[in-house]
């Protein structure tokens, strides 16, 4: 008899959970469109989000295969793909930045308030109207192209941005199971691919923020992860053209958002190990990765955006994120000693966080070079450092770390903790994008109604029989 038990739900159970999640996605979309019926619209959206999270959580016990999970992802994404922007209004910043770029101005230097139309600026969140774009030249090119194609029409623009996000998601779906195979967990290949897709791709944060929220993180992650797969597959036989193609894709991901560069450090270290290891080869491989990143950056900046995006990288940190642990000492100091002391503490803690990130990355790369951790694990660990110790945390930033971790974490407490964190962050922000300041009674009522519906669904689902097998 095996020392551990594997659990198999009955044949009907995964299908029931699939349609429960689909129903939740439909409710979420219906609530997003029924904005005039607040708080009922918000209650519908919260209930829908809760049903998806519940179905996803219970599917973690079912262990369905990868193909089944891909089909489920299509069903769950379909309603969200026709919803208005969910959880965030960042896509309206993209539209305004696209207008700036289409007028021949540099969106990394010129803010929407200066370079976009009054109608476009009115849709942008108040925090971002006077700030330049922090995104790389590849995404600025996408923004300009979408504006030129749509003539500035916001509905058509949102549709095209969502298509870009879906393209990024397709790359992620392709890459994550292959990263799991590279990571080589103890589970069979079929099982590890399914587990990686469940935690990494089907999880609610992907639905909410990559598809529903239309965030450009989808494109960044898709390019980064697919490039990592291609590059790592090229190393055993040193297929240089394939390695170059993977490095270029990672570099393009970094031209959307800079954190994708971490994958180049992983690939460079893996190349050094393949060439025999040692610090000399590590330095040579590292220099080659930096050179490749510079070449890609120069080529993508040739469209006229220049390198202003490097100066604008700090734009998101102009708003103090309450989710970022590095800001917590500042909030405490501000409550005790006043706002000026609090801001000074936040600035100091951010510098300390940056130092810890650099030190942590150095430790992880050293362990990878010596064979202590796999390439995929190293990527997940370094991305985790950037997310946890960075100056800003948004719920969708967790995906930077969750996607590679989903491919390498074996079944156990750490995988459970990551899944729990995803579930919490999936319900941490109200589903309907907007400012809820002064509307606390509406939020309380909506959450009460939504929780009641999800509780009833759980009462029904928990009675579905589960069979345990050796």
Tab-separated table of C-alpha atoms in Angstrom, residues 230-416:
chain	number	residue	atom	x	y	z
A	230	UNK	CA	12.424	28.290	-25.408
A	231	UNK	CA	15.799	29.360	-23.995
A	232	UNK	CA	15.995	26.584	-21.402
A	233	UNK	CA	15.009	23.949	-23.959
A	234	UNK	CA	17.893	25.138	-26.142
A	235	UNK	CA	20.575	24.671	-23.487
A	236	UNK	CA	21.099	20.868	-23.349
A	237	UNK	CA	22.234	20.752	-26.987
A	238	UNK	CA	23.318	24.419	-27.114
A	239	UNK	CA	21.048	25.384	-29.988
A	240	UNK	CA	22.198	28.984	-30.207
A	241	UNK	CA	19.474	30.299	-32.510
A	242	UNK	CA	16.769	28.876	-30.277
A	243	UNK	CA	18.527	30.301	-27.218
A	244	UNK	CA	18.709	33.691	-28.922
A	245	UNK	CA	15.008	33.571	-29.777
A	246	UNK	CA	14.137	32.845	-26.149
A	247	UNK	CA	16.355	35.656	-24.903
A	248	UNK	CA	14.768	38.086	-27.384
A	249	UNK	CA	11.270	37.157	-26.184
A	250	UNK	CA	12.293	37.755	-22.578
A	251	UNK	CA	13.832	41.072	-23.607
A	252	UNK	CA	10.583	42.050	-25.321
A	253	UNK	CA	8.700	41.189	-22.131
A	254	UNK	CA	10.999	43.578	-20.277
A	255	UNK	CA	10.084	46.259	-22.810
A	256	UNK	CA	6.540	45.988	-21.474
A	257	UNK	CA	7.468	45.857	-17.772
A	258	UNK	CA	11.008	45.755	-16.440
A	259	UNK	CA	10.681	42.857	-13.920
A	260	UNK	CA	10.768	40.400	-16.830
A	261	UNK	CA	14.547	40.956	-16.890
A	262	UNK	CA	14.813	38.569	-13.943
A	263	UNK	CA	14.238	35.698	-16.375
A	264	UNK	CA	17.399	36.744	-18.254
A	265	UNK	CA	19.367	36.297	-15.028
A	266	UNK	CA	17.945	32.776	-14.725
A	267	UNK	CA	18.774	31.904	-18.331
A	268	UNK	CA	22.262	33.403	-18.055
A	269	UNK	CA	23.004	31.382	-14.932
A	270	UNK	CA	21.690	28.215	-16.583
A	271	UNK	CA	23.938	28.914	-19.579
A	272	UNK	CA	26.943	29.322	-17.281
A	273	UNK	CA	26.160	25.953	-15.663
A	274	UNK	CA	25.808	24.319	-19.083
A	275	UNK	CA	29.239	25.652	-20.113
A	276	UNK	CA	30.871	24.177	-17.040
A	277	UNK	CA	29.993	26.501	-14.178
A	278	UNK	CA	32.316	28.752	-12.239
A	279	UNK	CA	32.264	32.486	-11.670
A	280	UNK	CA	34.126	33.335	-14.879
A	281	UNK	CA	31.505	31.683	-17.063
A	282	UNK	CA	28.788	33.180	-14.872
A	283	UNK	CA	30.138	36.690	-15.512
A	284	UNK	CA	30.538	36.061	-19.252
A	285	UNK	CA	26.992	34.680	-19.522
A	286	UNK	CA	25.667	37.581	-17.452
A	287	UNK	CA	27.359	40.155	-19.669
A	288	UNK	CA	25.898	38.467	-22.752
A	289	UNK	CA	22.401	38.646	-21.258
A	290	UNK	CA	22.837	42.340	-20.436
A	291	UNK	CA	24.076	42.986	-23.967
A	292	UNK	CA	21.072	41.167	-25.433
A	293	UNK	CA	18.700	43.200	-23.255
A	294	UNK	CA	20.353	46.446	-24.379
A	295	UNK	CA	20.103	45.487	-28.058
A	296	UNK	CA	16.421	44.608	-27.726
A	297	UNK	CA	15.788	47.860	-25.856
A	298	UNK	CA	17.560	49.931	-28.522
A	299	UNK	CA	15.614	48.246	-31.323
A	300	UNK	CA	12.227	48.639	-29.637
A	301	UNK	CA	13.023	52.268	-28.738
A	302	UNK	CA	13.829	53.081	-32.356
A	303	UNK	CA	10.163	53.863	-32.963
A	304	UNK	CA	10.638	57.246	-31.337
A	305	UNK	CA	9.824	56.684	-27.673
A	306	UNK	CA	13.462	56.829	-26.614
A	307	UNK	CA	14.553	55.931	-23.108
A	308	UNK	CA	12.258	58.215	-21.144
A	309	UNK	CA	10.513	55.135	-19.769
A	310	UNK	CA	13.568	54.415	-17.587
A	311	UNK	CA	13.078	57.723	-15.781
A	312	UNK	CA	9.340	57.030	-15.408
A	313	UNK	CA	9.728	53.610	-13.754
A	314	UNK	CA	8.978	55.087	-10.339
A	315	UNK	CA	5.539	56.371	-11.381
A	316	UNK	CA	3.497	53.590	-9.660
A	317	UNK	CA	5.291	54.175	-6.342
A	318	UNK	CA	4.047	57.772	-6.174
A	319	UNK	CA	0.960	56.331	-4.493
A	320	UNK	CA	1.723	54.587	-1.207
A	321	UNK	CA	0.411	51.052	-1.573
A	322	UNK	CA	-1.114	49.744	1.658
A	323	UNK	CA	-0.486	46.167	0.493
A	324	UNK	CA	3.297	46.618	0.319
A	325	UNK	CA	5.055	45.466	3.533
A	326	UNK	CA	7.809	48.036	2.975
A	327	UNK	CA	5.228	50.784	3.524
A	328	UNK	CA	3.864	49.406	6.797
A	329	UNK	CA	6.583	50.919	9.068
A	330	UNK	CA	5.829	54.285	7.474
A	331	UNK	CA	2.117	53.993	8.171
A	332	UNK	CA	2.894	53.166	11.783
A	333	UNK	CA	5.352	56.055	12.109
A	334	UNK	CA	2.849	58.403	10.477
A	335	UNK	CA	0.136	57.403	12.939
A	336	UNK	CA	2.456	58.050	15.899
A	337	UNK	CA	4.688	60.939	14.790
A	338	UNK	CA	2.815	62.567	11.926
A	339	UNK	CA	2.660	62.430	8.111
A	340	UNK	CA	6.156	63.834	7.460
A	341	UNK	CA	7.809	61.229	9.668
A	342	UNK	CA	5.654	58.540	8.078
A	343	UNK	CA	6.691	59.487	4.532
A	344	UNK	CA	10.343	59.618	5.552
A	345	UNK	CA	10.043	56.141	7.028
A	346	UNK	CA	8.350	54.865	3.849
A	347	UNK	CA	11.219	56.224	1.734
A	348	UNK	CA	13.824	54.612	4.006
A	349	UNK	CA	11.982	51.295	4.080
A	350	UNK	CA	11.739	51.266	0.284
A	351	UNK	CA	15.504	51.682	0.001
A	352	UNK	CA	15.971	48.862	2.518
A	353	UNK	CA	13.560	46.730	0.475
A	354	UNK	CA	15.560	47.364	-2.708
A	355	UNK	CA	18.788	46.360	-0.949
A	356	UNK	CA	17.158	43.173	0.336
A	357	UNK	CA	15.871	42.363	-3.153
A	358	UNK	CA	19.346	42.694	-4.653
A	359	UNK	CA	20.916	40.635	-1.878
A	360	UNK	CA	18.205	37.982	-2.182
A	361	UNK	CA	18.628	37.753	-5.964
A	362	UNK	CA	22.384	37.318	-5.506
A	363	UNK	CA	21.803	34.459	-3.035
A	364	UNK	CA	19.301	32.720	-5.323
A	365	UNK	CA	21.559	33.002	-8.383
A	366	UNK	CA	24.457	31.597	-6.362
A	367	UNK	CA	22.338	28.616	-5.350
A	368	UNK	CA	21.177	28.109	-8.947
A	369	UNK	CA	24.764	28.269	-10.232
A	370	UNK	CA	25.738	25.533	-7.772
A	371	UNK	CA	22.711	23.399	-8.624
A	372	UNK	CA	20.911	24.004	-5.333
A	373	UNK	CA	17.669	25.115	-7.008
A	374	UNK	CA	16.199	24.566	-10.450
A	375	UNK	CA	15.870	27.359	-12.998
A	376	UNK	CA	12.093	27.582	-12.565
A	377	UNK	CA	12.379	27.632	-8.771
A	378	UNK	CA	14.988	30.388	-8.999
A	379	UNK	CA	12.643	32.448	-11.188
A	380	UNK	CA	9.762	31.988	-8.737
A	381	UNK	CA	11.925	32.862	-5.728
A	382	UNK	CA	13.346	36.030	-7.275
A	383	UNK	CA	9.963	37.208	-8.498
A	384	UNK	CA	8.612	36.583	-4.981
A	385	UNK	CA	11.325	38.842	-3.567
A	386	UNK	CA	10.448	41.601	-6.031
A	387	UNK	CA	6.729	41.390	-5.232
A	388	UNK	CA	6.999	41.160	-1.428
A	389	UNK	CA	9.796	43.705	-0.942
A	390	UNK	CA	8.882	46.091	-3.753
A	391	UNK	CA	7.469	49.581	-3.127
A	392	UNK	CA	4.075	48.737	-4.644
A	393	UNK	CA	1.890	45.630	-4.541
A	394	UNK	CA	-1.230	45.215	-6.611
A	395	UNK	CA	-3.219	41.938	-6.564
A	396	UNK	CA	-2.158	41.092	-10.120
A	397	UNK	CA	1.544	41.544	-9.217
A	398	UNK	CA	1.282	38.245	-7.341
A	399	UNK	CA	1.073	36.512	-10.711
A	400	UNK	CA	4.701	37.430	-11.402
A	401	UNK	CA	5.653	34.929	-8.702
A	402	UNK	CA	2.654	32.581	-8.677
A	403	UNK	CA	3.034	31.455	-12.300
A	404	UNK	CA	6.612	30.104	-11.995
A	405	UNK	CA	5.929	28.813	-8.472
A	406	UNK	CA	2.903	26.908	-9.760
A	407	UNK	CA	5.222	25.066	-12.124
A	408	UNK	CA	7.814	24.048	-9.532
A	409	UNK	CA	6.202	23.729	-6.090
A	410	UNK	CA	5.405	20.136	-5.123
A	411	UNK	CA	2.256	19.245	-3.239
A	412	UNK	CA	2.724	20.384	0.338
A	413	UNK	CA	2.429	23.307	2.712
A	414	UNK	CA	4.107	25.895	0.481
A	415	UNK	CA	1.854	25.127	-2.450
A	416	UNK	CA	-1.159	25.310	-0.129
